[in-house]
Tab-separated table of C-alpha atoms in Angstrom:
chain	number	residue	atom	x	y	z
A	830	MET	CA	0.286	0.066	-0.194
A	831	LYS	CA	1.477	3.370	-0.920
A	832	SER	CA	0.760	6.699	1.127
A	833	VAL	CA	-0.126	9.567	-1.318
A	834	LEU	CA	1.437	12.485	1.476
A	835	LEU	CA	-0.203	17.087	1.488
A	836	SER	CA	1.401	19.602	2.887
A	837	PRO	CA	-1.572	21.647	3.577
A	838	ALA	CA	-1.249	25.431	2.285
A	839	GLY	CA	-3.818	26.456	4.652
A	840	PRO	CA	-6.498	25.992	6.636
A	841	PHE	CA	-9.225	23.412	5.758
A	842	SER	CA	-12.922	23.026	6.963
A	843	GLU	CA	-12.538	19.995	8.102
A	844	VAL	CA	-10.104	16.679	7.765
A	845	PRO	CA	-11.524	14.882	4.406
A	846	ARG	CA	-13.065	11.995	3.966
A	847	SER	CA	-12.865	9.294	1.496
A	848	ASP	CA	-16.417	10.666	0.120
A	849	THR	CA	-15.168	13.971	-0.221
A	850	LEU	CA	-11.674	13.381	-1.790
A	851	PHE	CA	-12.709	11.001	-4.152
A	852	GLY	CA	-15.449	13.596	-5.319
A	853	ALA	CA	-12.218	15.664	-6.114
A	854	ILE	CA	-10.220	13.391	-7.295
A	855	CYS	CA	-12.819	12.436	-9.812
A	856	TRP	CA	-13.448	16.263	-11.521
A	857	GLY	CA	-9.269	16.591	-11.087
A	858	ILE	CA	-9.399	13.781	-13.172
A	859	ARG	CA	-11.884	15.128	-16.021
A	860	LEU	CA	-9.533	18.447	-15.797
A	861	ALA	CA	-6.803	16.305	-15.914
A	862	ARG	CA	-7.779	14.001	-18.845
A	863	GLY	CA	-10.967	14.510	-19.917
A	864	GLU	CA	-14.660	13.354	-19.621
A	865	GLU	CA	-14.372	10.410	-21.433
A	866	PHE	CA	-11.560	9.455	-19.657
A	867	LEU	CA	-13.154	10.090	-16.039
A	868	GLU	CA	-16.269	8.611	-17.816
A	869	ASN	CA	-14.321	5.305	-17.990
A	870	VAL	CA	-13.245	5.486	-14.934
A	871	LEU	CA	-16.877	6.025	-12.868
A	872	ALA	CA	-18.449	3.352	-15.160
A	873	ARG	CA	-15.682	0.358	-13.420
A	874	PHE	CA	-16.726	1.776	-10.350
A	875	ARG	CA	-19.853	1.387	-10.800
A	876	SER	CA	-19.578	-1.962	-12.053
A	877	GLY	CA	-17.497	-3.176	-9.141
A	878	GLU	CA	-14.346	-3.033	-10.769
A	879	PRO	CA	-12.031	-0.480	-9.216
A	880	PRO	CA	-9.507	0.621	-10.899
A	881	PHE	CA	-8.175	2.034	-7.378
A	882	LEU	CA	-9.161	2.195	-3.719
A	883	ILE	CA	-8.737	5.356	-1.539
A	884	SER	CA	-9.025	5.565	2.476
A	885	SER	CA	-9.646	8.984	4.132
A	886	ALA	CA	-7.185	11.355	5.080
A	887	PHE	CA	-5.354	11.120	8.198
A	888	PRO	CA	-2.872	13.459	10.191
A	889	MET	CA	1.051	13.240	9.443
A	890	LEU	CA	3.568	14.337	11.055
A	891	ASP	CA	6.776	15.151	9.337
A	892	GLU	CA	9.495	14.547	12.120
A	893	THR	CA	13.039	16.515	11.463
A	894	ASP	CA	15.809	13.814	11.511
A	895	GLN	CA	13.438	11.260	12.170
A	896	GLU	CA	10.823	8.969	10.435
A	897	SER	CA	7.574	10.483	9.278
A	898	VAL	CA	5.051	9.326	11.616
A	899	LEU	CA	1.501	8.497	9.466
A	900	LEU	CA	-1.109	8.052	12.038
A	901	LEU	CA	-4.333	6.175	10.596
A	902	PRO	CA	-8.051	5.250	12.172
A	903	LYS	CA	-7.976	3.703	15.501
A	904	PRO	CA	-9.989	-0.118	15.002
A	905	TYR	CA	-13.033	-0.569	17.007
A	906	VAL	CA	-11.704	-3.334	19.102
A	907	PRO	CA	-13.821	-4.019	21.034
A	908	CYS	CA	-11.584	-5.322	23.944
A	909	LEU	CA	-9.802	-1.952	24.220
A	910	GLN	CA	-12.893	-0.099	23.550
A	911	ALA	CA	-15.262	-1.193	26.764
A	912	GLY	CA	-12.621	-3.263	28.751
A	913	THR	CA	-12.968	-6.958	29.664
A	914	GLY	CA	-12.493	-7.437	33.420
A	915	GLU	CA	-13.372	-6.164	36.213
A	916	MET	CA	-14.363	-1.862	36.334
A	917	THR	CA	-11.264	-0.410	38.512
A	918	ASP	CA	-10.976	3.280	38.548
A	919	GLU	CA	-7.245	2.983	36.959
A	920	ARG	CA	-9.253	0.459	34.153
A	921	LEU	CA	-11.796	3.580	33.770
A	922	ASP	CA	-9.262	6.164	33.736
A	923	ALA	CA	-7.339	3.881	31.065
A	924	LEU	CA	-9.969	2.826	28.942
A	925	ARG	CA	-11.817	6.983	29.022
A	926	ALA	CA	-8.441	8.121	28.166
A	927	TRP	CA	-8.010	5.015	24.913
A	928	GLN	CA	-11.317	6.152	23.637
A	929	ARG	CA	-10.935	9.591	23.506
A	930	ILE	CA	-8.097	8.478	21.170
A	931	GLU	CA	-9.176	8.647	16.831
A	932	TYR	CA	-5.765	8.391	15.256
A	933	VAL	CA	-2.599	6.157	16.188
A	934	PRO	CA	0.929	5.653	14.751
A	935	SER	CA	0.881	3.239	11.955
A	936	SER	CA	3.016	1.324	14.029
A	937	VAL	CA	0.431	0.943	16.625
A	938	PHE	CA	-2.220	-0.391	14.050
A	939	SER	CA	0.228	-2.726	12.953
A	940	THR	CA	0.198	-3.791	16.299
A	941	ILE	CA	-3.535	-3.709	17.381
A	942	VAL	CA	-4.732	-5.913	14.170
A	943	THR	CA	-2.328	-8.307	14.541
A	944	GLY	CA	-3.400	-9.360	18.095
A	945	ALA	CA	0.111	-8.306	19.806
A	946	PHE	CA	-1.826	-5.316	22.043
A	947	SER	CA	-4.448	-6.852	24.776
A	948	ASP	CA	-6.922	-5.257	27.212
A	949	GLY	CA	-4.230	-5.600	30.002
A	950	GLU	CA	-1.277	-4.541	28.657
A	951	LEU	CA	-3.407	-0.947	27.737
A	952	LEU	CA	-3.512	-1.007	31.598
A	953	ASP	CA	-0.897	-2.488	32.536
A	954	GLY	CA	0.636	0.966	30.365
A	955	TYR	CA	-0.446	3.067	31.295
A	956	GLY	CA	0.139	6.353	33.033
A	957	HIS	CA	0.371	10.029	33.265
A	958	ASP	CA	3.513	12.496	32.436
A	959	ASP	CA	3.020	16.592	32.404
A	960	GLY	CA	-0.120	16.105	32.802
A	961	ASP	CA	-0.863	14.151	29.677
A	962	ASP	CA	-2.081	10.543	29.388
A	963	THR	CA	0.835	8.032	28.655
A	964	ILE	CA	0.281	4.429	26.987
A	965	THR	CA	3.015	2.010	26.809
A	966	ILE	CA	3.601	-0.128	23.803
A	967	GLY	CA	6.023	-2.610	23.444
A	968	ASP	CA	9.208	-0.715	24.170
A	969	ARG	CA	7.974	2.671	23.709
A	970	THR	CA	6.043	5.125	25.203
A	971	TYR	CA	2.645	7.725	24.123
A	972	SER	CA	1.094	10.742	24.654
A	973	CYS	CA	-2.405	10.820	24.640
A	974	LYS	CA	-2.631	14.339	22.919
A	975	ARG	CA	-6.688	15.159	22.157
A	976	GLN	CA	-7.568	12.737	19.797
A	977	CYS	CA	-4.256	12.133	18.399
A	978	LEU	CA	-1.825	9.194	19.790
A	979	LEU	CA	1.666	10.157	19.499
A	980	PRO	CA	5.515	8.908	19.999
A	981	SER	CA	6.646	10.835	23.618
A	982	GLU	CA	10.216	10.982	22.767
A	983	PRO	CA	10.829	13.302	21.243
A	984	ASP	CA	7.867	15.037	21.804
A	985	CYS	CA	5.778	15.747	19.081
A	986	THR	CA	3.185	18.307	18.693
A	987	ARG	CA	-0.511	18.034	17.688
A	988	PRO	CA	-0.841	17.345	13.905
A	989	PHE	CA	-4.060	19.580	13.758
A	990	ARG	CA	-5.948	21.913	16.095
A	991	LYS	CA	-9.986	22.732	15.118
A	992	THR	CA	-11.206	26.105	15.481
A	993	GLU	CA	-14.356	28.101	14.956
A	994	ARG	CA	-13.932	31.230	13.093
A	995	THR	CA	-16.435	33.947	13.205
A	996	ARG	CA	-17.260	35.302	9.543
A	997	ASN	CA	-20.055	38.135	8.296
A	998	ALA	CA	-22.350	37.636	6.257
A	999	VAL	CA	-22.939	39.516	2.982
A	1000	ASN	CA	-26.411	40.519	1.439
A	1001	ARG	CA	-25.792	40.241	-1.999
A	1002	LEU	CA	-27.606	42.449	-3.461
A	1003	THR	CA	-26.576	45.616	-1.061
A	1004	SER	CA	-22.725	44.317	-0.584
A	1005	ALA	CA	-23.735	45.024	2.979
A	1006	THR	CA	-22.589	42.939	6.351
A	1007	ASP	CA	-26.573	43.336	7.797
A	1008	GLU	CA	-24.464	42.615	11.195
A	1009	ALA	CA	-25.141	38.919	10.511
A	1010	LEU	CA	-22.706	36.775	11.980
A	1011	PHE	CA	-21.978	33.406	11.915
A	1012	HIS	CA	-19.468	30.668	12.495
A	1013	ARG	CA	-17.279	27.969	10.683
A	1014	ASP	CA	-15.246	25.323	11.792
A	1015	ALA	CA	-11.425	25.533	10.325
A	1016	VAL	CA	-8.530	23.063	10.850
A	1017	PHE	CA	-5.130	24.419	11.090
A	1018	PHE	CA	-1.309	22.632	10.318
A	1019	PRO	CA	1.535	23.227	11.922
A	1020	ASP	CA	4.293	23.581	9.839
A	1021	ASP	CA	6.169	20.044	10.553
A	1022	ALA	CA	2.377	18.472	9.762
A	1023	GLY	CA	0.480	17.278	6.808
A	1024	LEU	CA	-2.119	14.537	5.563
A	1025	HIS	CA	-2.004	11.460	3.519
A	1026	VAL	CA	-4.026	9.342	1.447
A	1027	CYS	CA	-3.365	5.694	1.895
A	1028	VAL	CA	-4.011	4.629	-2.281
A	1029	GLU	CA	-4.158	0.508	-3.714
A	1030	GLY	CA	-3.631	0.095	-7.535
A	1031	ASP	CA	-3.932	3.153	-10.251
A	1032	ILE	CA	-1.659	5.411	-8.031
A	1033	GLU	CA	-0.948	7.535	-10.959
A	1034	THR	CA	-4.670	9.132	-11.619
A	1035	VAL	CA	-5.328	9.696	-7.980
A	1036	ILE	CA	-2.067	11.437	-8.442
A	1037	ASP	CA	-2.592	13.277	-11.851
A	1038	GLY	CA	-6.027	14.153	-9.907
A	1039	LEU	CA	-5.143	15.334	-6.540
A	1040	SER	CA	-1.804	17.793	-9.222
A	1041	VAL	CA	-5.006	19.603	-10.414
A	1042	LEU	CA	-7.291	20.438	-7.154
A	1043	GLN	CA	-3.322	22.038	-5.363
A	1044	ASN	CA	-4.864	25.512	-5.855
A	1045	HIS	CA	-8.485	24.744	-6.400
A	1046	GLY	CA	-8.352	23.120	-2.854
A	1047	ILE	CA	-10.996	20.209	-1.112
A	1048	GLY	CA	-14.006	20.360	0.829
A	1049	GLY	CA	-16.161	23.227	1.656
A	1050	ASP	CA	-14.803	27.097	1.651
A	1051	ARG	CA	-13.054	26.928	-0.915
A	1052	SER	CA	-14.030	30.104	-2.202
A	1053	ILE	CA	-11.961	31.659	0.945
A	1054	GLY	CA	-8.863	29.486	-0.294
A	1055	TYR	CA	-9.275	27.072	2.837
A	1056	GLY	CA	-8.721	23.285	1.213
A	1057	GLN	CA	-5.310	24.575	-0.187
A	1058	PHE	CA	-2.453	22.350	-0.085
A	1059	ARG	CA	0.493	20.664	-2.532
A	1060	LEU	CA	1.696	16.927	-3.206
A	1061	ASP	CA	4.211	16.072	-1.045
A	1062	GLY	CA	5.553	13.130	-2.762
A	1063	VAL	CA	4.962	9.304	-1.995
A	1064	GLU	CA	5.580	7.066	0.512
A	1065	GLU	CA	5.675	3.403	0.772
A	1066	LEU	CA	3.404	2.086	4.256
A	1067	GLU	CA	4.132	-1.291	5.520
A	1068	LEU	CA	0.730	-2.946	7.063
A	1069	PRO	CA	0.340	-6.185	8.001
A	1070	ALA	CA	-1.282	-8.751	6.329
A	1071	PRO	CA	-2.758	-11.399	8.795
A	1072	ASP	CA	-5.087	-14.220	7.733
A	1073	GLY	CA	-8.344	-14.608	9.203
A	1074	ASP	CA	-12.357	-14.099	8.559
A	1075	LEU	CA	-11.841	-9.880	9.558
A	1076	PHE	CA	-10.709	-6.441	8.322
A	1077	CYS	CA	-10.432	-3.104	9.184
A	1078	SER	CA	-11.432	-0.220	6.731
A	1079	LEU	CA	-9.603	3.000	5.851
A	1080	SER	CA	-11.647	4.150	4.258
A	1081	LEU	CA	-15.911	5.406	4.959
A	1082	CYS	CA	-17.685	1.962	3.727
A	1083	ILE	CA	-21.117	1.689	1.889
A	1084	PRO	CA	-22.230	-1.986	2.530
A	1085	ARG	CA	-23.610	-3.840	-0.549
A	1086	ALA	CA	-26.883	-5.054	-0.036
A	1087	GLU	CA	-25.442	-8.545	-0.135
A	1088	GLU	CA	-23.576	-7.601	2.767
A	1089	MET	CA	-25.320	-5.562	4.874
A	1090	ASP	CA	-26.644	-8.424	7.504
A	1091	GLU	CA	-23.395	-9.694	7.735
A	1092	PHE	CA	-21.749	-6.096	8.324
A	1093	LEU	CA	-24.170	-5.043	11.178
A	1094	THR	CA	-24.391	-8.418	13.360
A	1095	ALA	CA	-21.292	-9.701	13.410
A	1096	GLY	CA	-19.044	-6.448	12.641
A	1097	TYR	CA	-17.605	-3.672	15.162
A	1098	TYR	CA	-18.060	-0.027	13.825
A	1099	GLU	CA	-19.529	3.098	14.446
A	1100	ILE	CA	-22.489	4.134	11.305
A	1101	GLU	CA	-21.774	7.694	9.877
A	1102	PRO	CA	-24.804	9.550	8.007
A	1103	ARG	CA	-23.638	11.440	4.898
A	1104	LYS	CA	-25.051	14.040	2.773
A	1105	GLY	CA	-23.789	16.900	0.405
A	1106	ILE	CA	-24.659	19.051	-2.482
A	1107	VAL	CA	-23.932	17.980	-6.124
A	1108	GLU	CA	-21.283	20.470	-7.587
A	1109	ASN	CA	-22.509	23.547	-9.083
A	1110	SER	CA	-21.996	23.219	-13.192
A	1111	LEU	CA	-24.059	20.112	-12.263
A	1112	ALA	CA	-27.109	21.229	-9.933
A	1113	SER	CA	-30.081	22.391	-11.031
A	1114	PRO	CA	-31.511	25.439	-8.787
A	1115	ASP	CA	-34.304	22.814	-7.579
A	1116	ASN	CA	-32.050	19.861	-7.088
A	1117	ILE	CA	-28.655	20.878	-5.172
A	1118	TRP	CA	-28.894	17.714	-2.980
A	1119	LYS	CA	-27.588	14.492	-2.600
A	1120	ARG	CA	-29.519	11.193	-1.006
A	1121	ARG	CA	-28.059	10.797	2.492
A	1122	VAL	CA	-26.783	7.364	3.238
A	1123	LEU	CA	-25.585	5.598	6.065
A	1124	ALA	CA	-22.186	4.898	6.386
A	1125	LEU	CA	-19.610	2.460	8.385
A	1126	ALA	CA	-16.745	4.791	9.622
A	1127	GLU	CA	-12.658	4.361	9.267
A	1128	GLY	CA	-11.625	1.903	11.684
A	1129	SER	CA	-14.293	-0.678	11.601
A	1130	ILE	CA	-14.166	-3.989	11.464
A	1131	LEU	CA	-15.903	-5.973	9.422
A	1132	PRO	CA	-16.432	-9.967	8.222
A	1133	ARG	CA	-14.760	-11.016	5.002
A	1134	SER	CA	-17.153	-12.299	3.253
A	1135	GLY	CA	-15.755	-14.367	0.852
A	1136	ASN	CA	-16.043	-12.034	-2.029
A	1137	LYS	CA	-12.258	-12.184	-3.225
A	1138	GLU	CA	-13.167	-11.426	-6.649
A	1139	GLU	CA	-10.815	-12.615	-9.577
A	1140	THR	CA	-9.933	-10.447	-12.279
A	1141	THR	CA	-12.933	-11.095	-15.126
A	1142	GLU	CA	-12.877	-11.104	-18.737
A	1143	ARG	CA	-14.648	-7.527	-19.336
A	1144	GLU	CA	-11.056	-6.134	-17.904
A	1145	THR	CA	-9.674	-5.045	-20.599
A	1146	GLU	CA	-5.702	-5.443	-20.573
A	1147	ALA	CA	-4.908	-2.079	-20.010
A	1148	ASP	CA	-7.053	-2.805	-16.819
A	1149	ARG	CA	-5.146	-5.772	-15.709
A	1150	ASP	CA	-1.825	-3.496	-16.116
A	1151	THR	CA	-3.358	-2.037	-12.926
A	1152	PRO	CA	-1.876	-3.162	-9.379
A	1153	ILE	CA	-5.116	-3.727	-7.984
A	1154	ALA	CA	-6.333	-6.351	-10.592
A	1155	GLN	CA	-2.759	-8.276	-10.842
A	1156	GLU	CA	-4.327	-10.708	-8.196
A	1157	GLU	CA	-7.328	-12.426	-6.499
A	1158	HIS	CA	-7.664	-9.033	-4.259
A	1159	GLU	CA	-11.100	-7.788	-2.029
A	1160	ARG	CA	-13.436	-5.491	-2.672
A	1161	TYR	CA	-16.117	-4.421	-0.308
A	1162	GLY	CA	-18.717	-1.295	-0.180
A	1163	CYS	CA	-19.948	0.135	-3.366
A	1164	ASN	CA	-20.593	3.714	-4.617
A	1165	PRO	CA	-24.118	4.213	-5.178
A	1166	ILE	CA	-26.366	6.712	-7.040
A	1167	VAL	CA	-27.029	9.558	-5.228
A	1168	ALA	CA	-28.346	12.579	-7.467
A	1169	ASP	CA	-29.644	12.024	-11.447
A	1170	HIS	CA	-27.740	14.071	-13.571
A	1171	PHE	CA	-26.129	12.712	-16.860
A	1172	GLU	CA	-26.306	8.793	-17.655
A	1173	HIS	CA	-23.985	7.513	-15.261
A	1174	GLY	CA	-25.670	9.478	-12.136
A	1175	VAL	CA	-23.769	11.167	-9.511
A	1176	GLN	CA	-21.801	8.112	-7.255
A	1177	HIS	CA	-20.855	8.092	-3.503
A	1178	TYR	CA	-17.494	6.731	-2.854
A	1179	GLY	CA	-18.255	3.881	-0.145
A	1180	TYR	CA	-15.421	1.074	-1.528
A	1181	SER	CA	-14.137	-0.319	1.720
A	1182	LEU	CA	-9.485	0.138	1.537
A	1183	PRO	CA	-9.368	-3.295	3.853
A	1184	VAL	CA	-6.923	-3.795	5.773
A	1185	GLY	CA	-6.637	-7.447	7.806
A	1186	ILE	CA	-6.912	-8.411	11.184
A	1187	ARG	CA	-6.680	-11.203	13.444
A	1188	ARG	CA	-9.509	-12.755	15.372
A	1189	GLU	CA	-7.359	-12.581	18.449
A	1190	ALA	CA	-7.328	-8.546	18.013
A	1191	VAL	CA	-11.237	-8.692	18.520
A	1192	ASN	CA	-11.332	-11.165	21.380
A	1193	GLY	CA	-8.601	-9.901	23.889
A	1194	SER	CA	-5.929	-11.352	25.889
A	1195	THR	CA	-6.651	-14.410	27.532
A	1196	SER	CA	-5.830	-13.381	31.198
A	1197	ASP	CA	-8.369	-10.616	31.052
A	1198	ARG	CA	-11.688	-12.832	30.358
A	1199	LYS	CA	-13.901	-12.965	33.121
């Protein structure tokens, strides 16, 4: 798996999720390679043969003279979320600290999905340092800084900061402010921080789409300069691929009809309602809203449903050259149609970018089971 590094040139309205990124990348592809190429890409997504899979954007820290710290979503491992033993004050403090975390370093993510980090080890490694909750995993100590778990040494700054900005509404007819104040969220990044997006498959097409968007921006409030960035290269992201009947999703996942029952009954997840506005150039005054969909959040742990698909006869020779089509691979989720415009409709990205996770990671350590 590869990770595309983005260096923000200013604030974002929010950390972009996979569906927001996909919509932006598609417009970038249209501008970079033409509408016909984009139509072919969208047709492959619609037919269940995606040329690439992307994650949501996740924070990263570019440490001087150190390896970059790439953060990933914290897996919804049930034993680490709720605990498996007697609820003492120490256990509650540790679990509260863990539940506040949204992002963990890729090394910690790997430790969790391989089943090497249990509820008991969370308790044993929990402590305090200079007012921060700390968790020792293996031989390394991490600090809980708001929603991020970061290495304590070297001391890492928070990779982003959320704030609320006050703005003034402008009357479009009179150009007067009318004393109408409103507030919008903004996400700021320090100089040594940024975002990264995990990609499997045709990464060149993804990079082409992102390249066009550098000055255009991604997400909300682009008209006032939000969401602009610079491409900062590509890194190889080494993640384990454990066998088993579960996977952890790095993107928002919208299950197909045949996956729904199994995911909802045998998975560990959080449901995210998603809704948005159709791009201006497509929208009509009577219909600007996409239909609301429900997705499973990043970090959700879901059952493998045995739908590993092999390359089919429908794929062309060019398709087989893309990494995602070279061998048997997993596809979960789908791109539902959420608005009726043109022949293909408007797709909402819902494919999962899966990482295998061991059953032991979900069951917890035997020493803690009661």
